[in-house]
Amino acid sequence: MTEADTRRLLVELAASLFARGFSVGSAGNISVRLDDGYLITPTNSSLGRLDPARISRLDAGFAHVGGDAPSKEVFMHRAFYAARADAGAVVHLHSTMATAVACLPDLDAANPIPPLTPYFVMRIGRSMPIVPYYRPGDAAMEPAIHAAAHGARAVLLANHGPVVSGKSLTDAVYAAEELEEAARLFLLLRQHAPRALTSAQVDDLLRTFG
Ligand code: 13P
């Protein structure tokens, strides 16, 4: 895919997330790894109205080299790319259900959402830790996210929202959508002691779908 194609796809997927309420106002940011650097959404931009020509361009060292000023969450994205060689894109949202889970104090911080459905396991994997709260844009979050991302494709930032990686931009967006729906199911079923997938079923999914 050319960089121009990637820019167009980023605009299209971001607008789709915004149109369906996964992001409101100027919340959320999305980045993509290129051969020689990264694209990331500009700070204070709405995911609903991105201009492909103004998307921020970073070099391989994450220095801003083109487009509008980058998201203040560059550290969050850099932590994922540094921890995960398989990350081709990173999506951060304040989507309501996943953020609601990130506000609950009494969950297992190593794995707050049980494996209720196959697609949650296939898209997010075996674990999705909660990273402690940091102020948005605080560079101090980078080591904490980096440590968590070594063993997880996605994390929940306490009281803030999800950060999800994927092999490609499309994969990362699909995973962020799946996580939001898994969080919705988890909250819906919380008082009902739902049946989770067994560890053998989770193993089977990960063996089959990676
Ligand atoms: P930016 O507008 O700087 O990308 O920040 C938005 C956000 O979601 C903060 O967490």
Coordinates of C-alpha atoms and ligand atoms in Angstrom, one line a residue:
M1 CA 0.0 0.0 0.0
T2 CA 1.4 3.5 -0.9
E3 CA 1.6 6.2 1.7
A4 CA -1.2 8.1 -0.1
D5 CA -3.4 4.9 0.1
T6 CA -2.6 4.6 3.8
R7 CA -3.5 8.2 4.5
R8 CA -6.9 7.7 2.7
L9 CA -7.6 4.5 4.6
L10 CA -6.8 6.2 7.9
V11 CA -9.2 9.1 7.1
E12 CA -11.9 6.6 6.1
L13 CA -11.6 4.3 9.1
A14 CA -11.3 7.2 11.6
A15 CA -14.5 8.8 10.1
S16 CA -16.3 5.5 10.4
L17 CA -15.3 5.2 14.1
F18 CA -16.5 8.7 14.7
A19 CA -19.8 8.3 12.8
R20 CA -20.6 5.3 15.0
G21 CA -19.8 7.1 18.3
F22 CA -16.5 5.2 19.1
S23 CA -15.0 8.7 19.4
V24 CA -16.5 12.1 20.2
G25 CA -15.1 15.7 20.0
S26 CA -11.4 15.5 19.4
A27 CA -10.9 12.4 21.5
G28 CA -8.8 9.5 20.3
N29 CA -5.8 9.2 18.0
I30 CA -4.5 6.7 15.5
S31 CA -1.1 5.9 14.1
V32 CA 0.3 3.7 11.4
R33 CA 3.9 2.4 10.9
L34 CA 5.4 3.2 7.5
D35 CA 8.7 1.8 6.0
D36 CA 10.6 5.0 7.1
G37 CA 8.5 6.4 9.9
Y38 CA 4.9 6.8 11.1
L39 CA 1.7 8.7 10.4
I40 CA -0.3 9.9 13.4
T41 CA -3.5 12.0 13.7
P42 CA -2.8 15.6 14.6
T43 CA -3.5 16.9 18.1
N44 CA -6.9 18.3 18.8
S45 CA -8.3 16.9 15.5
S46 CA -11.6 15.2 15.2
L47 CA -11.5 11.6 13.9
G48 CA -14.6 12.5 12.0
R49 CA -13.0 15.2 9.8
L50 CA -9.3 14.4 9.1
D51 CA -7.6 15.8 6.1
P52 CA -5.2 13.2 4.5
A53 CA -2.7 16.0 3.6
R54 CA -2.5 17.3 7.2
I55 CA -2.0 14.0 9.0
S56 CA 1.2 14.3 11.0
R57 CA 4.3 12.6 9.6
L58 CA 7.0 11.3 12.0
D59 CA 10.4 9.9 11.1
A60 CA 11.6 6.6 12.3
G61 CA 12.8 8.2 15.6
F62 CA 9.3 9.7 16.1
A63 CA 10.4 13.3 15.3
H64 CA 7.7 15.5 13.7
V65 CA 8.7 16.0 10.0
G66 CA 5.5 16.9 8.2
G67 CA 1.8 17.8 8.5
D68 CA 0.1 19.3 11.5
A69 CA 1.4 19.0 15.1
P70 CA 1.1 15.4 16.2
S71 CA -1.1 13.9 18.9
K72 CA 0.2 14.6 22.4
E73 CA -0.1 10.8 22.9
V74 CA 2.9 10.0 20.7
F75 CA 4.5 8.4 23.8
M76 CA 1.6 6.0 24.1
H77 CA 2.0 4.9 20.4
R78 CA 5.8 4.8 20.6
A79 CA 5.5 2.5 23.6
F80 CA 3.5 0.0 21.6
Y81 CA 5.8 0.1 18.5
A82 CA 8.9 -0.4 20.6
A83 CA 7.4 -3.3 22.6
R84 CA 5.7 -5.1 19.7
A85 CA 7.5 -5.7 16.4
D86 CA 4.2 -7.0 15.1
A87 CA 2.4 -3.7 15.6
G88 CA 1.7 -2.0 12.3
A89 CA -0.9 0.4 13.7
V90 CA -2.2 1.7 17.1
V91 CA -5.7 3.0 17.9
H92 CA -6.5 4.9 21.1
L93 CA -10.1 5.7 21.8
H94 CA -12.2 6.9 24.7
S95 CA -15.0 4.6 23.6
T96 CA -17.7 4.4 26.3
M97 CA -17.8 0.8 27.3
A98 CA -14.1 0.1 27.4
T99 CA -13.5 3.3 29.3
A100 CA -16.3 2.3 31.7
V101 CA -14.4 -0.9 32.4
A102 CA -11.2 1.1 32.9
C103 CA -13.0 3.1 35.7
L104 CA -14.0 0.0 37.7
P105 CA -11.7 -0.4 40.8
D106 CA -12.4 -4.0 41.7
L107 CA -11.3 -5.8 38.6
D108 CA -8.3 -8.1 38.0
A109 CA -5.9 -5.5 36.6
A110 CA -4.0 -8.2 34.7
N111 CA -7.0 -9.3 32.8
P112 CA -10.2 -7.3 33.5
I113 CA -12.4 -8.7 30.7
P114 CA -12.9 -12.5 30.7
P115 CA -12.8 -14.4 27.3
L116 CA -16.6 -14.3 26.7
T117 CA -16.6 -14.6 22.9
P118 CA -14.2 -16.0 20.3
Y119 CA -13.7 -12.7 18.4
F120 CA -12.5 -10.9 21.6
V121 CA -9.8 -13.7 22.0
M122 CA -9.0 -13.6 18.2
R123 CA -8.6 -9.9 18.0
I124 CA -7.2 -9.0 21.5
G125 CA -5.6 -12.2 22.6
R126 CA -5.2 -13.8 26.0
S127 CA -4.6 -10.7 28.1
M128 CA -5.4 -7.0 28.2
P129 CA -3.9 -5.4 31.4
I130 CA -5.0 -2.1 33.0
V131 CA -2.2 0.5 33.1
P132 CA -2.4 2.9 36.0
Y133 CA -3.8 6.4 35.4
Y134 CA -1.6 9.1 33.8
R135 CA -2.6 12.6 32.7
P136 CA -3.3 12.6 28.9
G137 CA 0.0 13.4 27.1
D138 CA 2.1 12.6 30.2
A139 CA 5.4 11.1 28.9
A140 CA 5.6 9.2 32.2
M141 CA 3.1 6.7 30.8
E142 CA 5.5 5.4 28.2
P143 CA 7.5 2.9 30.4
A144 CA 4.3 1.6 31.9
I145 CA 2.6 1.0 28.6
H146 CA 5.8 -0.4 27.1
A147 CA 6.0 -3.0 29.9
A148 CA 2.4 -4.0 29.5
A149 CA 2.5 -4.1 25.7
H150 CA 5.2 -6.8 25.7
G151 CA 2.6 -9.3 26.7
A152 CA -0.5 -7.8 25.3
R153 CA -1.9 -6.4 22.0
A154 CA -4.1 -4.0 23.9
V155 CA -4.2 -2.2 27.3
L156 CA -6.8 -0.2 29.2
L157 CA -5.6 3.1 30.6
A158 CA -7.2 3.5 34.0
N159 CA -10.0 6.2 33.9
H160 CA -9.0 7.1 30.3
G161 CA -9.6 4.5 27.6
P162 CA -8.3 1.6 25.5
V163 CA -5.1 1.5 23.4
V164 CA -5.1 -1.3 20.8
S165 CA -2.5 -2.5 18.3
G166 CA -2.9 -4.6 15.2
K167 CA -0.7 -5.9 12.4
S168 CA -2.3 -3.4 10.0
L169 CA -4.4 -0.3 10.3
T170 CA -7.6 -2.3 9.5
D171 CA -6.7 -5.0 12.1
A172 CA -6.1 -2.4 14.8
V173 CA -9.4 -0.7 14.1
Y174 CA -11.3 -4.0 14.0
A175 CA -9.6 -5.0 17.3
A176 CA -10.6 -1.6 18.9
E177 CA -14.2 -2.2 17.8
E178 CA -14.3 -5.8 19.1
L179 CA -12.9 -4.6 22.4
E180 CA -15.6 -2.1 22.7
E181 CA -18.3 -4.7 22.1
A182 CA -16.6 -7.2 24.5
A183 CA -16.6 -4.4 27.2
R184 CA -20.3 -3.9 26.5
L185 CA -21.1 -7.6 26.9
F186 CA -19.0 -7.8 30.0
L187 CA -20.9 -4.8 31.6
L188 CA -24.2 -6.2 30.5
L189 CA -23.5 -9.7 32.0
R190 CA -21.6 -8.6 35.1
Q191 CA -24.4 -9.4 37.5
H192 CA -25.2 -12.7 35.8
A193 CA -22.1 -14.8 36.3
P194 CA -21.7 -15.6 32.6
R195 CA -20.0 -18.7 31.2
A196 CA -16.6 -17.7 29.8
L197 CA -14.7 -19.7 27.2
T198 CA -12.5 -22.4 28.8
S199 CA -8.8 -22.2 28.6
A200 CA -8.8 -25.1 26.1
Q201 CA -11.2 -23.1 23.9
V202 CA -9.0 -20.0 24.2
D203 CA -5.9 -22.2 23.3
D204 CA -7.8 -23.6 20.3
L205 CA -8.7 -20.1 19.0
L206 CA -5.1 -18.8 19.4
R207 CA -3.7 -21.9 17.7
T208 CA -6.1 -21.6 14.8
F209 CA -6.2 -17.8 14.3
G210 CA -2.9 -16.6 15.8
Ligands
13P1 P1 -4.8 14.4 20.9 O1 -5.8 15.3 20.4 O2 -3.5 15.2 21.3 O3 -4.5 13.3 20.0 O4 -5.3 13.8 22.3 C1 -6.6 13.2 22.3 C2 -6.7 12.1 23.3 O5 -7.4 11.2 23.0 C3 -6.0 12.2 24.5 O6 -6.0 11.0 25.2

